[in-house]
XYZ file of C-alpha atoms in Angstrom:
748
model
C 47.393 94.259 188.543
C 47.652 96.238 191.782
C 45.480 94.716 194.508
C 42.343 96.799 195.031
C 42.778 99.084 192.018
C 39.331 98.052 190.773
C 37.864 99.854 193.807
C 37.897 103.490 192.705
C 37.314 104.627 196.281
C 40.625 103.123 197.376
C 42.665 104.503 194.478
C 43.012 107.934 196.068
C 45.070 108.238 199.235
C 45.222 111.241 201.567
C 48.361 110.865 203.643
C 47.186 113.791 205.802
C 43.499 114.666 205.957
C 42.658 118.009 204.380
C 40.535 120.249 206.529
C 42.677 122.725 208.404
C 41.948 126.422 208.138
C 42.841 127.737 204.692
C 42.752 124.337 202.984
C 39.307 124.559 201.397
C 40.687 125.609 198.035
C 43.203 122.733 198.199
C 40.276 120.403 198.813
C 38.639 121.710 195.637
C 41.695 120.849 193.564
C 42.045 117.381 195.094
C 38.338 116.682 194.559
C 38.615 117.859 190.951
C 41.520 115.510 190.248
C 39.722 112.581 191.867
C 36.643 113.256 189.761
C 38.633 113.641 186.540
C 40.741 110.502 187.087
C 38.103 108.304 188.734
C 37.579 106.062 185.670
C 41.226 105.866 184.626
C 43.856 103.234 185.344
C 45.652 105.255 187.979
C 46.463 105.842 191.642
C 46.367 109.266 193.284
C 47.989 110.711 196.402
C 47.399 113.865 198.385
C 50.728 114.916 199.942
C 52.789 111.926 198.879
C 55.846 111.827 201.184
C 59.156 112.896 199.635
C 61.738 114.473 201.910
C 65.228 115.890 201.613
C 67.899 116.411 204.246
C 69.061 119.558 202.474
C 67.729 122.370 204.612
C 65.301 119.832 206.166
C 63.054 120.635 203.179
C 59.780 118.835 202.684
C 59.096 117.981 199.061
C 55.603 116.552 199.295
C 53.611 117.012 196.086
C 50.190 118.446 196.841
C 48.627 116.213 194.170
C 50.375 113.208 192.653
C 48.692 111.092 189.994
C 50.332 107.939 188.661
C 48.484 107.155 185.435
C 49.021 104.250 183.008
C 48.839 106.569 179.971
C 49.889 109.978 181.289
C 52.659 108.770 183.596
C 53.465 110.827 186.702
C 51.455 114.039 187.069
C 52.218 116.541 189.841
C 50.153 119.596 190.703
C 51.400 122.259 193.105
C 48.389 124.040 194.624
C 48.604 127.732 195.477
C 45.599 129.294 197.217
C 46.300 132.783 195.910
C 43.918 135.375 194.551
C 45.030 137.329 191.511
C 45.645 140.405 193.699
C 48.076 138.446 195.868
C 50.321 137.679 192.881
C 52.493 140.766 192.442
C 55.004 139.582 189.881
C 55.999 136.502 187.907
C 59.653 136.579 186.919
C 60.762 133.293 185.430
C 60.324 130.647 188.112
C 60.148 133.234 190.913
C 56.742 134.579 191.948
C 56.321 137.558 194.308
C 53.310 137.728 196.652
C 51.514 140.183 198.908
C 49.370 139.421 201.963
C 50.480 135.791 201.847
C 52.322 133.652 204.397
C 55.497 133.973 202.297
C 56.853 136.885 200.258
C 57.848 134.811 197.271
C 58.027 131.293 195.929
C 58.794 129.108 192.955
C 55.732 126.829 192.667
C 56.556 125.311 189.278
C 60.194 124.688 190.139
C 59.100 123.159 193.445
C 56.783 120.747 191.640
C 59.460 120.017 189.042
C 61.925 119.118 191.815
C 59.324 116.765 193.254
C 58.921 115.120 189.865
C 62.670 114.644 189.437
C 62.844 113.039 192.889
C 60.171 110.526 191.885
C 61.794 109.880 188.519
C 65.036 109.169 190.402
C 63.160 106.417 192.295
C 62.069 104.968 188.965
C 65.555 105.171 187.432
C 66.837 102.736 190.058
C 64.880 100.066 188.173
C 66.523 99.281 184.827
C 63.245 98.077 183.302
C 61.656 101.548 183.520
C 64.723 103.806 183.583
C 64.035 106.981 181.566
C 60.737 105.501 180.328
C 58.274 107.251 182.633
C 56.378 110.272 181.349
C 56.318 113.193 183.753
C 54.153 116.313 183.785
C 53.963 119.266 186.164
C 51.366 121.997 186.599
C 50.517 124.770 189.058
C 46.890 124.823 190.242
C 45.351 128.218 191.079
C 41.806 127.416 192.270
C 41.081 131.074 193.177
C 42.207 132.578 189.876
C 40.377 132.451 186.533
C 42.196 132.264 183.214
C 40.817 135.701 182.265
C 42.190 137.273 185.444
C 45.615 135.812 184.673
C 45.493 137.163 181.131
C 44.314 140.605 182.296
C 47.516 140.854 184.331
C 49.549 139.945 181.250
C 51.135 136.945 182.963
C 50.290 134.679 180.030
C 52.588 136.705 177.750
C 55.634 136.285 179.956
C 58.464 134.036 178.751
C 58.592 130.627 180.425
C 55.016 130.913 181.691
C 54.365 127.551 183.380
C 51.363 125.287 182.712
C 48.536 126.399 184.997
C 45.156 124.966 185.990
C 42.757 127.810 186.661
C 39.590 128.044 188.731
C 37.431 127.677 185.619
C 39.325 124.598 184.381
C 38.529 122.242 187.237
C 35.779 120.385 185.407
C 36.342 116.715 184.644
C 36.860 116.940 180.883
C 38.630 120.302 180.923
C 41.107 119.253 183.611
C 42.046 116.066 181.783
C 42.419 117.935 178.507
C 44.707 120.493 180.154
C 46.890 117.731 181.618
C 47.105 115.942 178.267
C 48.127 119.194 176.554
C 50.839 119.919 179.111
C 54.280 119.314 177.620
C 56.053 116.479 179.459
C 59.136 117.300 181.496
C 60.259 113.789 180.559
C 58.808 112.377 177.345
C 58.842 108.716 178.322
C 56.866 106.074 176.432
C 53.837 103.829 176.669
C 54.337 101.183 179.345
C 53.596 97.490 178.982
C 51.866 95.617 181.818
C 55.107 94.618 183.528
C 56.508 98.148 183.417
C 53.243 99.605 184.715
C 53.219 97.182 187.633
C 56.822 98.111 188.397
C 56.005 101.827 188.354
C 53.155 101.269 190.818
C 55.431 99.208 193.047
C 58.157 101.866 193.022
C 55.775 104.680 193.937
C 54.017 102.473 196.494
C 57.358 101.630 198.109
C 57.056 97.863 197.867
C 60.573 97.681 196.427
C 61.696 98.288 200.025
C 60.523 94.748 200.830
C 62.823 93.010 198.365
C 65.144 90.422 199.855
C 68.607 89.582 198.604
C 69.153 86.412 196.605
C 70.320 83.442 198.634
C 73.576 81.639 197.790
C 73.552 79.199 194.847
C 72.589 75.665 195.778
C 74.024 72.337 194.758
C 72.365 70.885 191.666
C 69.649 68.473 192.661
C 68.720 65.831 190.071
C 65.328 65.377 191.723
C 64.204 68.893 190.802
C 64.429 72.431 192.099
C 66.131 73.043 195.413
C 64.568 75.260 198.061
C 67.171 77.964 197.431
C 66.257 78.020 193.731
C 62.577 78.379 194.560
C 63.310 81.151 197.082
C 65.460 83.011 194.558
C 62.686 82.712 191.989
C 60.242 84.261 194.475
C 62.675 87.017 195.434
C 63.091 88.024 191.800
C 59.388 88.772 191.678
C 58.291 92.210 192.728
C 55.856 92.657 195.561
C 52.654 93.868 193.934
C 51.140 97.072 195.190
C 48.328 96.439 197.656
C 46.194 99.575 197.899
C 44.903 98.698 201.347
C 48.483 98.438 202.569
C 49.285 101.769 200.890
C 46.439 103.439 202.750
C 47.495 101.982 206.084
C 51.194 102.699 205.678
C 50.910 106.245 204.302
C 47.862 107.694 206.045
C 48.256 109.578 209.312
C 44.854 109.457 211.022
C 43.706 112.404 213.150
C 42.755 110.002 215.920
C 42.583 106.325 216.785
C 42.941 103.473 214.316
C 42.677 99.719 214.755
C 44.377 97.363 212.296
C 43.152 93.770 212.453
C 45.370 91.628 210.311
C 45.620 87.960 209.530
C 48.997 86.387 210.357
C 51.566 87.343 207.727
C 49.543 90.251 206.328
C 52.334 92.758 206.939
C 51.148 94.552 210.092
C 54.648 95.102 211.478
C 55.971 96.360 208.139
C 53.088 98.826 207.815
C 53.353 100.139 211.367
C 57.056 100.749 210.773
C 56.188 102.571 207.539
C 53.510 104.634 209.256
C 55.868 105.577 212.102
C 58.647 106.556 209.660
C 56.219 108.597 207.587
C 54.896 110.352 210.707
C 58.395 111.306 211.807
C 59.403 112.633 208.399
C 56.220 114.679 208.059
C 56.203 115.876 211.660
C 59.780 115.800 213.015
C 58.658 117.736 216.099
C 56.207 115.009 217.174
C 56.994 112.610 220.004
C 56.151 109.141 218.701
C 56.308 105.718 220.364
C 56.325 102.475 218.360
C 55.598 99.752 220.924
C 55.816 95.971 220.587
C 55.706 92.923 222.873
C 58.361 90.461 221.679
C 61.749 91.847 222.691
C 63.643 89.956 220.001
C 61.950 92.168 217.371
C 64.092 95.242 218.150
C 66.511 94.624 215.289
C 63.769 93.834 212.778
C 61.613 96.873 213.593
C 64.524 99.323 213.734
C 65.681 97.975 210.370
C 62.234 98.459 208.833
C 61.900 102.030 210.120
C 65.364 102.807 208.759
C 64.472 101.365 205.331
C 61.235 103.359 205.066
C 62.868 106.612 206.159
C 65.616 106.160 203.595
C 63.090 105.317 200.892
C 61.001 108.440 201.412
C 64.075 110.673 201.681
C 65.857 109.265 198.607
C 68.489 107.832 200.940
C 69.217 111.135 202.700
C 67.663 110.408 206.100
C 67.869 107.149 208.051
C 66.947 106.014 211.548
C 70.126 104.289 212.615
C 72.879 106.681 213.724
C 70.321 109.504 213.755
C 70.115 110.954 217.304
C 67.226 113.289 216.513
C 65.116 110.523 214.980
C 65.812 108.160 217.890
C 64.878 110.859 220.395
C 61.589 111.785 218.708
C 60.592 108.372 217.298
C 61.149 105.873 220.101
C 61.050 102.163 219.302
C 60.130 100.560 222.608
C 59.591 97.090 224.013
C 56.383 97.231 226.041
C 58.064 96.545 229.398
C 61.688 97.583 229.095
C 64.736 96.880 231.245
C 67.478 98.807 232.994
C 69.717 98.644 229.941
C 66.917 99.005 227.388
C 64.154 101.634 227.818
C 60.642 100.311 227.316
C 57.257 101.994 227.072
C 56.229 101.338 230.688
C 59.679 102.267 231.976
C 59.804 105.533 229.992
C 56.428 106.591 231.413
C 57.567 105.741 234.950
C 60.720 107.802 234.596
C 58.774 110.723 233.135
C 56.601 110.712 236.274
C 59.601 110.230 238.604
C 58.453 106.767 239.626
C 60.770 103.800 240.047
C 59.800 101.182 237.445
C 58.916 97.749 238.763
C 60.595 94.603 237.494
C 59.519 91.069 236.659
C 60.241 89.932 240.207
C 57.991 92.666 241.624
C 54.805 91.016 240.382
C 53.284 87.696 241.386
C 51.979 87.144 237.850
C 54.263 84.881 235.868
C 52.799 85.381 232.405
C 54.627 88.364 230.851
C 51.455 90.097 229.632
C 49.767 89.651 233.020
C 52.838 90.902 234.868
C 52.947 93.960 232.618
C 49.231 94.637 233.145
C 49.741 94.340 236.903
C 52.503 96.945 237.085
C 50.748 99.288 234.630
C 47.622 99.135 236.765
C 49.641 99.750 239.927
C 51.368 102.767 238.381
C 48.053 104.383 237.481
C 46.539 103.598 240.881
C 49.595 104.994 242.641
C 49.393 108.261 240.731
C 45.652 108.417 241.346
C 46.093 107.949 245.095
C 48.532 110.858 245.084
C 46.033 112.939 243.094
C 48.237 112.978 240.048
C 47.247 112.167 236.504
C 49.243 110.648 233.654
C 50.975 113.556 231.952
C 50.570 113.498 228.149
C 53.995 112.979 226.583
C 53.380 111.543 223.096
C 51.692 112.819 219.953
C 51.238 109.298 218.574
C 51.536 105.783 220.000
C 51.603 102.808 217.625
C 51.211 99.346 219.151
C 52.254 96.154 217.351
C 51.359 92.628 218.566
C 48.350 94.160 220.267
C 46.831 90.761 221.036
C 49.675 90.072 223.485
C 49.004 93.170 225.564
C 45.557 92.123 226.769
C 44.752 89.979 229.806
C 41.781 87.968 231.052
C 41.768 88.239 234.896
C 39.354 91.000 235.995
C 41.732 91.818 238.854
C 44.239 93.122 236.312
C 41.842 95.588 234.697
C 42.127 99.256 235.598
C 38.660 100.765 235.975
C 37.343 97.911 233.766
C 39.863 98.776 231.068
C 42.979 97.012 229.827
C 45.712 98.668 231.892
C 48.454 98.928 229.243
C 46.092 100.344 226.597
C 44.566 102.836 229.009
C 48.072 103.912 230.046
C 48.995 104.381 226.371
C 45.811 106.353 225.718
C 46.364 108.658 228.688
C 50.002 109.234 227.725
C 48.846 110.884 224.476
C 48.421 114.602 223.991
C 44.898 115.793 223.099
C 44.174 116.229 219.400
C 42.887 119.768 219.932
C 41.467 121.279 216.748
C 41.726 118.020 214.805
C 38.587 116.488 216.350
C 36.487 119.162 218.084
C 33.376 116.981 217.773
C 35.079 113.930 219.273
C 37.263 115.029 222.208
C 38.099 111.418 223.142
C 40.083 110.945 219.934
C 43.827 110.603 220.350
C 46.345 109.178 217.910
C 46.519 105.647 219.321
C 47.023 103.031 216.597
C 47.097 99.336 217.423
C 47.513 96.243 215.268
C 46.666 92.695 216.187
C 45.912 89.221 214.942
C 43.040 87.859 216.986
C 44.261 84.291 216.422
C 47.778 84.800 217.794
C 47.246 85.563 221.478
C 49.260 83.000 223.435
C 47.874 83.648 226.884
C 44.676 85.699 226.796
C 41.231 84.687 225.583
C 40.163 88.331 225.380
C 40.717 90.038 222.034
C 41.646 93.721 221.691
C 38.367 95.129 220.396
C 37.526 98.672 221.469
C 35.114 97.788 224.320
C 37.559 95.237 225.724
C 40.327 97.829 225.765
C 38.682 101.075 226.807
C 35.517 99.959 228.554
C 31.919 100.459 227.533
C 31.874 104.194 228.087
C 29.532 105.810 225.569
C 32.255 108.395 224.898
C 34.174 105.706 223.025
C 31.194 104.553 220.955
C 32.693 105.680 217.656
C 36.341 105.343 218.636
C 37.081 102.872 215.834
C 33.861 103.094 213.859
C 33.473 104.837 210.538
C 36.116 107.104 209.064
C 38.202 110.128 209.910
C 38.458 113.111 207.604
C 39.909 112.277 204.234
C 38.270 108.860 204.226
C 40.916 107.422 206.576
C 39.264 104.357 208.048
C 39.228 104.050 211.824
C 39.360 100.273 211.493
C 41.099 98.199 208.807
C 40.879 94.437 208.392
C 43.718 92.895 206.359
C 42.725 89.567 204.832
C 45.614 88.822 202.449
C 48.518 86.793 203.839
C 51.752 87.480 201.991
C 54.105 85.484 204.223
C 52.712 82.024 204.901
C 51.691 79.769 201.987
C 47.954 79.160 201.747
C 47.895 75.446 202.668
C 49.928 76.121 205.819
C 47.808 79.105 206.865
C 44.514 77.253 206.370
C 45.830 74.268 208.324
C 47.082 76.567 211.098
C 43.654 78.163 211.477
C 41.865 74.814 211.453
C 44.134 73.042 213.930
C 44.633 76.126 216.101
C 40.901 76.523 216.638
C 40.094 72.813 216.656
C 37.614 73.142 213.803
C 37.873 69.428 212.881
C 38.242 68.246 216.467
C 35.777 65.412 217.181
C 34.623 67.136 220.364
C 33.974 70.425 218.595
C 35.974 73.588 218.120
C 37.440 74.968 221.326
C 38.247 78.493 220.206
C 37.403 80.234 217.012
C 35.714 82.828 214.907
C 31.984 82.237 215.043
C 30.544 84.719 212.554
C 30.435 84.435 208.785
C 31.384 88.089 208.263
C 34.475 87.709 210.444
C 35.715 84.697 208.467
C 35.124 86.663 205.273
C 37.039 89.603 206.739
C 40.185 87.479 207.049
C 39.910 86.153 203.504
C 37.669 83.069 203.545
C 34.560 82.183 201.566
C 31.877 80.703 203.810
C 28.932 78.423 203.190
C 26.621 77.546 206.074
C 24.991 79.287 209.039
C 27.002 79.650 212.255
C 23.808 80.491 214.120
C 22.581 76.905 213.721
C 24.020 74.179 215.887
C 25.090 71.016 214.023
C 25.090 73.002 210.770
C 27.764 71.968 208.266
C 30.104 74.888 207.615
C 32.381 74.994 204.565
C 35.380 77.318 204.572
C 37.427 77.984 201.451
C 40.449 80.254 201.128
C 40.851 81.578 197.567
C 44.477 81.524 196.394
C 44.270 85.272 195.658
C 44.148 85.888 199.419
C 47.313 83.826 199.938
C 49.509 84.976 197.043
C 52.730 83.290 198.224
C 53.699 81.340 195.055
C 55.842 78.631 196.667
C 53.077 75.952 196.657
C 52.912 76.303 192.847
C 56.690 76.318 192.399
C 57.384 73.328 194.678
C 56.474 69.877 193.438
C 55.723 68.437 196.894
C 53.409 69.571 199.708
C 54.783 72.578 201.570
C 53.458 71.161 204.848
C 54.672 67.828 206.201
C 53.612 65.910 209.324
C 56.092 63.347 210.649
C 55.345 61.066 213.601
C 57.913 58.931 215.432
C 58.078 56.263 218.104
C 60.582 58.177 220.223
C 62.095 61.602 220.673
C 65.452 60.185 219.622
C 64.005 59.167 216.240
C 62.308 62.556 215.852
C 65.508 64.495 216.513
C 67.618 62.216 214.310
C 65.275 62.954 211.409
C 65.385 66.678 212.256
C 69.186 66.705 212.118
C 69.258 64.898 208.772
C 66.691 67.263 207.283
C 68.611 70.345 208.411
C 71.839 68.956 206.971
C 70.040 68.390 203.688
C 68.726 71.974 203.767
C 72.225 73.306 204.316
C 74.167 71.112 201.893
C 71.712 70.391 199.084
C 68.963 73.000 199.341
C 71.470 75.821 199.721
C 69.753 77.461 202.704
C 71.602 79.617 205.198
C 71.414 78.389 208.813
C 70.488 81.778 210.249
C 67.206 83.477 209.222
C 66.320 80.794 206.664
C 65.956 77.795 209.006
C 64.082 77.946 212.307
C 63.290 75.224 214.849
C 60.359 75.963 217.167
C 59.632 73.743 220.182
C 56.171 73.353 221.702
C 54.941 72.742 225.205
C 54.088 74.300 228.526
C 56.833 76.300 230.181
C 59.050 73.616 231.753
C 58.365 71.042 229.029
C 59.341 73.573 226.371
C 62.478 74.659 228.214
C 63.650 71.055 228.563
C 62.827 70.278 224.931
C 64.646 73.387 223.690
C 67.804 72.236 225.450
C 67.377 68.645 224.275
C 66.925 69.666 220.635
C 69.853 72.081 220.709
C 72.159 69.556 222.377
C 71.223 66.855 219.878
C 71.886 69.105 216.885
C 75.238 70.189 218.311
C 76.234 66.535 218.684
C 75.435 66.136 214.978
C 77.805 69.004 214.100
C 75.014 71.516 213.451
C 75.700 74.898 215.017
C 72.731 76.257 216.937
C 71.682 79.505 218.531
C 69.353 79.904 221.502
C 67.586 83.306 221.544
C 69.065 85.782 224.047
C 72.484 84.144 223.717
C 75.730 85.923 222.921
C 77.326 83.201 220.790
C 76.685 79.943 218.962
C 76.213 76.664 220.844
C 75.380 78.433 224.112
C 72.721 76.166 225.597
C 71.251 78.197 228.468
C 71.972 81.915 228.148
C 71.748 83.655 231.503
C 72.542 87.080 232.836
C 75.088 88.585 232.593
C 76.229 86.465 229.620
C 73.158 87.123 227.493
C 71.594 89.515 224.997
C 67.803 89.643 225.524
C 67.282 91.249 222.096
C 69.048 88.546 220.064
C 67.073 85.990 218.065
C 69.426 85.188 215.162
C 73.185 84.668 215.077
C 75.160 84.329 211.858
C 76.129 80.727 211.123
C 73.686 79.050 213.506
C 70.206 77.511 213.312
C 67.929 79.189 215.866
C 66.140 76.810 218.243
C 63.399 78.678 220.074
C 60.424 78.393 222.333
C 57.253 79.973 220.995
C 57.283 83.204 223.018
C 60.603 84.234 221.473
C 59.673 83.058 217.978
C 56.600 85.301 217.741
C 57.048 88.005 215.158
C 59.973 86.259 213.499
C 59.893 84.144 210.335
C 62.009 81.794 208.229
C 61.814 79.986 204.897
C 62.023 76.512 206.459
C 60.367 75.987 209.844
C 60.549 72.798 211.915
C 57.973 72.484 214.694
C 59.113 69.912 217.261
C 57.172 68.384 220.143
C 53.725 68.062 218.608
C 52.976 65.468 221.278
C 53.163 68.166 223.973
C 50.063 69.689 222.367
C 48.346 66.421 221.481
C 48.456 65.257 225.120
C 46.237 68.212 226.051
C 44.368 68.790 222.834
C 41.680 70.909 224.537
C 44.212 73.538 225.610
C 43.643 76.845 223.833
C 47.118 78.065 224.770
C 48.900 74.998 223.382
C 46.888 74.961 220.170
C 47.632 78.633 219.811
C 51.333 77.835 220.153
C 50.968 75.468 217.224
C 49.189 78.139 215.163
C 51.915 80.707 215.836
C 54.695 78.212 215.089
C 53.184 77.191 211.739
C 52.646 80.783 210.623
C 56.337 81.610 211.076
C 56.925 79.804 207.760
C 57.596 81.737 204.566
C 57.926 78.564 202.522
C 57.757 75.176 204.237
C 56.834 73.735 207.606
C 57.423 70.270 209.025
C 55.513 69.268 212.160
C 56.872 66.364 214.181
C 56.008 64.553 217.374
C 56.005 61.203 219.101
C 53.451 58.665 220.245
C 49.864 58.165 219.152
C 47.084 60.610 220.024
C 43.595 61.354 218.623
C 44.744 64.855 217.675
C 47.088 63.347 215.065
C 44.092 62.025 213.125
C 42.557 65.496 213.303
C 45.798 67.013 212.024
C 45.949 64.601 209.087
C 42.373 65.484 208.142
C 43.301 69.157 208.285
C 46.397 68.598 206.135
C 44.441 66.715 203.476
C 41.773 69.425 203.258
C 43.987 71.869 201.367
C 42.299 75.223 200.813
C 38.797 73.944 201.670
C 37.397 72.057 204.622
C 34.068 71.259 206.206
C 33.171 70.972 209.862
C 30.030 70.632 211.940
C 29.137 73.692 213.969
C 29.088 71.919 217.314
C 31.358 74.125 219.399
C 32.908 73.206 222.722
C 34.395 76.671 222.984
C 36.377 78.008 225.874
C 36.898 81.342 224.114
C 35.034 82.999 221.295
C 36.992 84.975 218.741
C 34.139 87.332 217.906
C 35.904 90.275 216.303
C 32.920 92.595 216.264
C 32.260 95.623 218.439
C 28.510 95.061 218.546
C 28.490 95.069 222.340
C 29.868 98.593 222.439
C 27.490 100.913 224.258
C 26.008 103.522 221.969
C 24.713 106.947 222.968
C 21.018 107.199 223.675
C 19.027 107.238 220.479
C 21.865 105.849 218.349
């Protein structure tokens, strides 16, 4: 069953909000379809994206209904009065006093249907099985008016929905009586789920099968389990469909739990925006430079999906000029968001060495603040240059020091906001709205304690009171909270939250979510009252919110904790485990196995080198991110590639900053002792959280020595999906995700 289909309000998706001049009759048709189909097993779309390179033609169906019984139903809406229809000759209609002289509405809708059926025919299980119907909706014309003109007596008169047939029962009856373009058949549950997945685009997320593994007498190998998972289709998640397909007429905040698919959806949204509005200037911004390849690949996949393979991103100069995928900072050889804005304003961009702040996010905030202050001193303003800015990894673009704020606002976000063109007619009642969309996981910030809620980003100006509250036109939510984790198995995710926040720490949690509704928003069931000190709190994560099936397919725990007397013992075990993964489990070294090292800057750098050197001595090829080849221990300019994270044939060994945003089936987290030595450090615990949530299948944590935190970790591991803790916080940073402190207008 598609996730969220039981919520009738989420089953209808407006990819573009209706409401422009002349669209009132289109709204009537859309509302009529929603009313008629509201109790059916279906999903509906207004302006579902289908594009063709031929003549740069848009093929978006006005109304698309995907119904379990009726199949695919497409309605082409024409807001014509009877006097505007001069002639109907076969498929060709002639008009007067209309924006076009003629058109072929039925043929247009039929072409749209055939494009969708072509999607379905790629799947052998439903090839040629999907029913398809097409109609033309004329909400300003009655059936009698049509008959008075004699159009009903013409040969090949298409099926039409008239003004007086928009009632719930009448509309459904008309659709049922419409002869199918493709007859199809009744679908079983599996075929219905596949149809929903195809239309929803989740087939884009399929991964190729891994190579066959050596037979293991002890049971399934990891490669066999992975292949079993990859054969399963990603189920359609209606919340994800809304986020990925909707283009909001203003700001939108996407708060997502780790592994919920934020990056995938932002790439989909950016691709959809470009295809719908190829004249727009769009920036897709992210923090971790090693994500270039991943994000460009995702945008390319989504563009090809919605254009039936005709239009891609790679090797497409127009797309790359209008849809810019940008690292937040940028470099001389790689344009970034800050650098592009500097060059647009004829300012020399500053570099890492030009700031005294050593943390990357703080250095970026410093130079963004200085740019805006410099322009202000010269009585210049930021010139709007984008129609939409989408920000991924938003938690890593905020800073704590007040000295880095620009006019009490986060400098990089305020720069992004000011770089956007005004929305104009789209939001006349809310002039502050601009199309700034940011996604973040409040638990993943490595350096800042501040979270990117609206007041923390844009200040407490009353003009931003409803910036991410409520909904835009079309029911597009200004704020979405994604609570399902598709990547990381449930036991690993729960353990990562518990250990990352210190929930079972004897001295009390040091950083964490402190409101019941916020825990529920990220997929937990809560018993207990956070408002009471020393109250026992019980958190439980239902398996439905962590649908990764590997824990059920694997006979052993997916999370292991291994402690050793020395680093030499720890690394020897690591090498043996990786060899087993390669030879017996059938895993590929690159992209399926990842080693993440923990620790403060110099400790982590030394450990990264030590781990890599040890593995090389054991004949395991390694890759250090930003290298240009395998077994390159310390990549440095000019013999480096700052964008590289994986290299074919080698196991990546990475510090946490580079690993963010990446993922692997088997993750080894080395140097647990570097966290346990300073178990009250928010930053180090957050490193551990990020490292654990890189895992798609299994994680092994290892360290040396004996520390109290190890007992805490074992308690966390044994808790499974449910654990209890006493609400006795020793917090250094709250993770309150609400916007309750946002200033409201007088009388609100």
